[in-house]
One Martini backbone bead per residue (centre of mass of N, CA, C, O) as a GRO file, in nm:
protein
  274
    1MET     BB    1  -1.922  -7.663   8.437
    2ALA     BB    2  -1.917  -7.405   8.244
    3PRO     BB    3  -1.956  -7.320   7.943
    4LYS     BB    4  -1.798  -7.189   7.688
    5CYS     BB    5  -1.791  -6.918   7.514
    6GLN     BB    6  -1.848  -6.822   7.207
    7SER     BB    7  -1.683  -6.684   6.976
    8SER     BB    8  -1.733  -6.386   6.779
    9LEU     BB    9  -1.524  -6.482   6.609
   10LEU     BB   10  -1.440  -6.557   6.306
   11PRO     BB   11  -1.322  -6.748   6.117
   12PRO     BB   12  -1.103  -6.701   5.873
   13GLN     BB   13  -1.300  -6.819   5.641
   14MET     BB   14  -1.548  -6.600   5.734
   15LYS     BB   15  -1.433  -6.341   5.638
   16LYS     BB   16  -1.452  -6.047   5.494
   17PRO     BB   17  -1.361  -5.911   5.216
   18ARG     BB   18  -1.131  -5.686   5.109
   19LEU     BB   19  -1.115  -5.391   4.944
   20PRO     BB   20  -0.944  -5.226   4.739
   21PRO     BB   21  -0.812  -4.946   4.696
   22ALA     BB   22  -0.834  -4.672   4.526
   23PRO     BB   23  -0.680  -4.547   4.280
   24LYS     BB   24  -0.449  -4.330   4.232
   25LEU     BB   25  -0.327  -4.106   4.013
   26LYS     BB   26  -0.032  -4.216   4.029
   27GLU     BB   27  -0.142  -4.527   3.967
   28MET     BB   28  -0.195  -4.480   3.688
   29SER     BB   29  -0.173  -4.565   3.391
   30THR     BB   30  -0.026  -4.467   3.104
   31SER     BB   31  -0.273  -4.510   2.915
   32GLN     BB   32  -0.469  -4.334   3.082
   33HIS     BB   33  -0.315  -4.071   3.054
   34LEU     BB   34  -0.321  -4.054   2.744
   35LEU     BB   35  -0.628  -4.057   2.710
   36ARG     BB   36  -0.689  -3.803   2.874
   37GLY     BB   37  -0.503  -3.610   2.713
   38GLU     BB   38  -0.644  -3.648   2.437
   39GLU     BB   39  -0.922  -3.542   2.523
   40GLU     BB   40  -0.828  -3.259   2.608
   41HIS     BB   41  -0.708  -3.184   2.335
   42GLN     BB   42  -0.972  -3.208   2.164
   43GLU     BB   43  -1.139  -3.011   2.333
   44ALA     BB   44  -0.963  -2.762   2.283
   45ILE     BB   45  -0.988  -2.759   1.974
   46LYS     BB   46  -1.292  -2.725   1.966
   47HIS     BB   47  -1.298  -2.448   2.112
   48ILE     BB   48  -1.112  -2.295   1.923
   49ASP     BB   49  -1.292  -2.327   1.672
   50GLU     BB   50  -1.533  -2.174   1.789
   51VAL     BB   51  -1.387  -1.907   1.836
   52GLN     BB   52  -1.289  -1.865   1.543
   53ASN     BB   53  -1.572  -1.848   1.420
   54GLU     BB   54  -1.646  -1.586   1.568
   55ILE     BB   55  -1.422  -1.413   1.453
   56ASP     BB   56  -1.498  -1.450   1.153
   57ARG     BB   57  -1.780  -1.334   1.177
   58LEU     BB   58  -1.689  -1.048   1.269
   59ASN     BB   59  -1.510  -0.987   1.024
   60GLU     BB   60  -1.736  -0.998   0.815
   61GLN     BB   61  -1.906  -0.778   0.943
   62ALA     BB   62  -1.691  -0.556   0.931
   63SER     BB   63  -1.649  -0.556   0.623
   64GLU     BB   64  -1.937  -0.471   0.552
   65GLU     BB   65  -1.934  -0.203   0.712
   66ILE     BB   66  -1.683  -0.076   0.581
   67LEU     BB   67  -1.794  -0.076   0.293
   68LYS     BB   68  -2.030   0.116   0.350
   69VAL     BB   69  -1.853   0.354   0.441
   70GLU     BB   70  -1.685   0.384   0.183
   71GLN     BB   71  -1.924   0.437  -0.005
   72LYS     BB   72  -2.024   0.688   0.135
   73TYR     BB   73  -1.747   0.859   0.116
   74ASN     BB   74  -1.714   0.850  -0.188
   75LYS     BB   75  -1.961   1.030  -0.243
   76LEU     BB   76  -1.861   1.273  -0.070
   77HIS     BB   77  -1.585   1.316  -0.231
   78GLN     BB   78  -1.654   1.369  -0.533
   79PRO     BB   79  -1.695   1.684  -0.547
   80PHE     BB   80  -1.397   1.745  -0.463
   81PHE     BB   81  -1.254   1.600  -0.690
   82SER     BB   82  -1.385   1.762  -0.919
   83GLU     BB   83  -1.277   2.037  -0.829
   84GLU     BB   84  -0.978   1.963  -0.839
   85VAL     BB   85  -0.960   1.896  -1.138
   86GLU     BB   86  -1.031   2.182  -1.239
   87LEU     BB   87  -0.792   2.327  -1.101
   88ILE     BB   88  -0.557   2.164  -1.224
   89ALA     BB   89  -0.619   2.247  -1.528
   90GLN     BB   90  -0.481   2.543  -1.469
   91ILE     BB   91  -0.206   2.379  -1.447
   92PRO     BB   92   0.076   2.349  -1.592
   93ASN     BB   93   0.222   2.040  -1.570
   94PHE     BB   94   0.112   1.885  -1.323
   95TRP     BB   95   0.126   1.573  -1.390
   96VAL     BB   96   0.418   1.542  -1.478
   97THR     BB   97   0.535   1.644  -1.213
   98THR     BB   98   0.405   1.436  -1.028
   99PHE     BB   99   0.529   1.181  -1.163
  100VAL     BB  100   0.830   1.265  -1.141
  101ASN     BB  101   0.813   1.292  -0.813
  102HIS     BB  102   0.750   1.001  -0.802
  103PRO     BB  103   0.933   0.726  -0.697
  104GLN     BB  104   0.782   0.510  -0.888
  105VAL     BB  105   0.684   0.637  -1.155
  106SER     BB  106   0.962   0.754  -1.251
  107THR     BB  107   1.082   0.464  -1.331
  108LEU     BB  108   0.887   0.469  -1.612
  109LEU     BB  109   1.032   0.733  -1.722
  110GLY     BB  110   1.104   0.858  -2.009
  111GLU     BB  111   1.164   1.120  -2.206
  112GLU     BB  112   0.918   1.065  -2.396
  113ASP     BB  113   0.706   1.033  -2.181
  114GLU     BB  114   0.729   1.323  -2.078
  115GLU     BB  115   0.644   1.457  -2.338
  116VAL     BB  116   0.358   1.341  -2.341
  117LEU     BB  117   0.274   1.439  -2.042
  118HIS     BB  118   0.249   1.745  -2.125
  119TYR     BB  119  -0.055   1.669  -2.248
  120LEU     BB  120  -0.163   1.622  -1.966
  121THR     BB  121  -0.471   1.743  -1.798
  122ARG     BB  122  -0.616   1.471  -1.683
  123VAL     BB  123  -0.717   1.286  -1.382
  124GLU     BB  124  -0.933   0.995  -1.321
  125VAL     BB  125  -1.095   0.826  -1.046
  126THR     BB  126  -1.314   0.530  -1.054
  127GLU     BB  127  -1.520   0.367  -0.846
  128PHE     BB  128  -1.708   0.124  -0.809
  129GLU     BB  129  -1.985   0.063  -0.641
  130ASP     BB  130  -1.832  -0.201  -0.604
  131ILE     BB  131  -1.523  -0.162  -0.474
  132LYS     BB  132  -1.427  -0.468  -0.498
  133SER     BB  133  -1.445  -0.484  -0.832
  134GLY     BB  134  -1.314  -0.186  -0.891
  135TYR     BB  135  -1.160   0.038  -1.149
  136ARG     BB  136  -1.096   0.369  -1.306
  137ILE     BB  137  -0.869   0.527  -1.543
  138ASP     BB  138  -0.838   0.866  -1.665
  139PHE     BB  139  -0.671   1.011  -1.956
  140TYR     BB  140  -0.616   1.346  -2.055
  141PHE     BB  141  -0.557   1.489  -2.387
  142ASP     BB  142  -0.404   1.673  -2.588
  143GLU     BB  143  -0.299   1.753  -2.868
  144ASN     BB  144  -0.057   1.533  -3.033
  145PRO     BB  145   0.236   1.369  -3.188
  146TYR     BB  146   0.158   1.054  -3.094
  147PHE     BB  147  -0.170   1.053  -3.068
  148GLU     BB  148  -0.529   1.053  -3.116
  149ASN     BB  149  -0.619   1.039  -2.842
  150LYS     BB  150  -0.802   1.196  -2.570
  151VAL     BB  151  -0.858   0.912  -2.421
  152LEU     BB  152  -0.728   0.706  -2.156
  153SER     BB  153  -0.821   0.380  -2.040
  154ARG     BB  154  -0.836   0.195  -1.718
  155GLU     BB  155  -0.934  -0.133  -1.612
  156PHE     BB  156  -1.024  -0.293  -1.297
  157HIS     BB  157  -1.087  -0.638  -1.205
  158LEU     BB  158  -1.284  -0.834  -0.956
  159SER     BB  159  -1.383  -1.123  -0.889
  160GLU     BB  160  -1.549  -1.332  -0.673
  161SER     BB  161  -1.284  -1.527  -0.680
  162GLY     BB  162  -1.026  -1.309  -0.715
  163ASP     BB  163  -0.982  -1.245  -1.015
  164PRO     BB  164  -0.780  -1.058  -1.212
  165SER     BB  165  -0.839  -0.776  -1.440
  166SER     BB  166  -0.785  -0.604  -1.764
  167LYS     BB  167  -0.849  -0.289  -1.950
  168SER     BB  168  -0.800  -0.091  -2.260
  169THR     BB  169  -0.722   0.149  -2.454
  170LYS     BB  170  -0.648   0.190  -2.779
  171ILE     BB  171  -0.369   0.308  -2.920
  172LYS     BB  172  -0.330   0.573  -3.170
  173TRP     BB  173  -0.061   0.577  -3.327
  174LYS     BB  174   0.168   0.743  -3.475
  175SER     BB  175   0.402   0.747  -3.696
  176GLY     BB  176   0.677   0.631  -3.511
  177LYS     BB  177   0.539   0.668  -3.186
  178ASP     BB  178   0.565   0.388  -3.051
  179LEU     BB  179   0.682   0.331  -2.727
  180THR     BB  180   0.622   0.009  -2.690
  181LYS     BB  181   0.830  -0.080  -2.950
  182ARG     BB  182   1.081  -0.001  -2.818
  183SER     BB  183   1.380  -0.137  -2.711
  184SER     BB  184   1.458   0.157  -2.602
  185GLN     BB  185   1.530   0.403  -2.345
  186THR     BB  186   1.589   0.695  -2.216
  187GLN     BB  187   1.666   0.773  -1.918
  188SER     BB  188   1.560   0.951  -1.682
  189LYS     BB  189   1.696   1.200  -1.482
  190PHE     BB  190   1.491   1.119  -1.236
  191SER     BB  191   1.593   0.837  -1.238
  192LYS     BB  192   1.724   0.569  -1.024
  193LYS     BB  193   1.515   0.329  -1.077
  194ARG     BB  194   1.364   0.010  -1.151
  195TRP     BB  195   1.128  -0.237  -1.147
  196HIS     BB  196   1.265  -0.335  -1.407
  197ALA     BB  197   1.511  -0.459  -1.603
  198GLU     BB  198   1.349  -0.356  -1.835
  199PRO     BB  199   1.263  -0.109  -2.024
  200GLU     BB  200   0.973   0.097  -1.998
  201SER     BB  201   0.663   0.223  -2.056
  202PHE     BB  202   0.397   0.395  -1.942
  203PHE     BB  203   0.216   0.268  -2.197
  204THR     BB  204   0.218  -0.043  -2.138
  205GLN     BB  205  -0.051  -0.062  -1.966
  206PHE     BB  206  -0.232  -0.057  -2.249
  207THR     BB  207  -0.107  -0.360  -2.356
  208ASP     BB  208  -0.048  -0.511  -2.074
  209HIS     BB  209  -0.254  -0.807  -1.938
  210SER     BB  210  -0.102  -1.063  -1.809
  211ASP     BB  211  -0.072  -0.914  -1.493
  212ALA     BB  212  -0.297  -0.761  -1.306
  213GLY     BB  213  -0.201  -0.832  -1.007
  214ALA     BB  214   0.100  -0.678  -1.073
  215ASP     BB  215  -0.021  -0.384  -1.102
  216GLU     BB  216   0.113  -0.103  -0.958
  217LEU     BB  217   0.035   0.164  -1.097
  218GLY     BB  218  -0.270   0.174  -1.042
  219GLU     BB  219  -0.247   0.166  -0.730
  220VAL     BB  220  -0.078   0.422  -0.696
  221ILE     BB  221  -0.276   0.621  -0.822
  222LYS     BB  222  -0.528   0.553  -0.644
  223ASP     BB  223  -0.388   0.545  -0.335
  224ASP     BB  224  -0.171   0.800  -0.361
  225ILE     BB  225  -0.221   1.028  -0.574
  226TRP     BB  226  -0.529   1.095  -0.594
  227PRO     BB  227  -0.587   1.189  -0.291
  228ASN     BB  228  -0.280   1.365  -0.317
  229PRO     BB  229  -0.112   1.533  -0.560
  230LEU     BB  230   0.019   1.789  -0.429
  231GLN     BB  231   0.256   1.653  -0.269
  232TYR     BB  232   0.415   1.598  -0.549
  233TYR     BB  233   0.418   1.872  -0.688
  234LEU     BB  234   0.574   2.009  -0.418
  235VAL     BB  235   0.830   1.877  -0.453
  236PRO     BB  236   1.141   1.945  -0.401
  237ASP     BB  237   1.447   2.022  -0.529
  238MET     BB  238   1.729   1.873  -0.412
  239ASP     BB  239   1.949   2.017  -0.573
  240ASP     BB  240   1.870   2.304  -0.492
  241GLU     BB  241   1.897   2.267  -0.186
  242GLU     BB  242   2.198   2.195  -0.184
  243GLY     BB  243   2.296   2.456  -0.317
  244GLU     BB  244   2.188   2.652  -0.102
  245GLY     BB  245   2.350   2.534   0.136
  246GLU     BB  246   2.633   2.600   0.025
  247GLU     BB  247   2.600   2.911   0.012
  248VAL     BB  248   2.553   2.958   0.310
  249ASP     BB  249   2.821   2.847   0.408
  250ASP     BB  250   2.996   3.058   0.260
  251ASP     BB  251   2.881   3.307   0.399
  252ASP     BB  252   2.950   3.227   0.688
  253GLU     BB  253   3.254   3.211   0.641
  254GLU     BB  254   3.296   3.506   0.558
  255GLU     BB  255   3.180   3.637   0.813
  256GLY     BB  256   3.377   3.505   1.009
  257GLY     BB  257   3.636   3.628   0.888
  258LEU     BB  258   3.564   3.930   0.925
  259LYS     BB  259   3.523   3.920   1.230
  260ASP     BB  260   3.811   3.841   1.308
  261ILE     BB  261   3.949   4.086   1.186
  262ASP     BB  262   3.789   4.306   1.335
  263GLU     BB  263   3.871   4.210   1.632
  264GLY     BB  264   4.204   4.235   1.577
  265VAL     BB  265   4.168   4.563   1.543
  266GLU     BB  266   4.353   4.819   1.717
  267ASP     BB  267   4.425   5.092   1.872
  268GLU     BB  268   4.592   5.259   2.116
  269GLY     BB  269   4.305   5.320   2.274
  270GLY     BB  270   4.128   5.043   2.220
  271GLN     BB  271   4.004   5.100   1.947
  272LYS     BB  272   3.826   5.016   1.686
  273ARG     BB  273   3.899   4.969   1.350
  274ARG     BB  274   3.748   5.038   1.002
   0.00000   0.00000   0.00000
């Protein structure tokens, strides 16, 4: 009897061990999920910071180029501003009218301020060569009963660290005429409201330098009035406009009444009688 063939199968203890299947994403532990999420989060922040740095770099480059353009056109504007100043000097009371018509400046004008400003003949704004560093405003006056100065100047400076400061001509007031020392002023009839709770004088700007960064008057004159003062000089008197409108309405009403009467009267032949 032939011997039985030995089985090719290994006994159970001799089988190769099976490796467990690789864990699927769903089977990853919570800590592994958190770790991977934190890494992705930090990587995203890193890329955002890099992008933001590029944006900041372009903004700085744009600011430098814009500054060069502004300086270029400031020089080109200057001859026209000078010509305009000379022409304005030929118009009596141009500047006081302009200031009275301006909605913000008018709030600082008392009746005596307006009296002084009738002697104001010229206003000139000069930006420094480095326009980021500041500017100067010069006010030219004819001889007047209030002070001795012919020119009052106000300078605004901005340091490299961004700290604002200002300085002004000292006003040589005549006896009893210092408007900045009076406890109160009669409010201008043109004023509707004030920037400050306490009444101030237009000329307080030449004595108070405590908060140059909050000095709105200089910015308003430089950025709004100086580029186009004519727009405020020509502002119409609203009271006059309202009065004219009422008269027109009355005329229209009278015409309408006459027309109705005229249309309602006819003779026997059907012809209108006048």
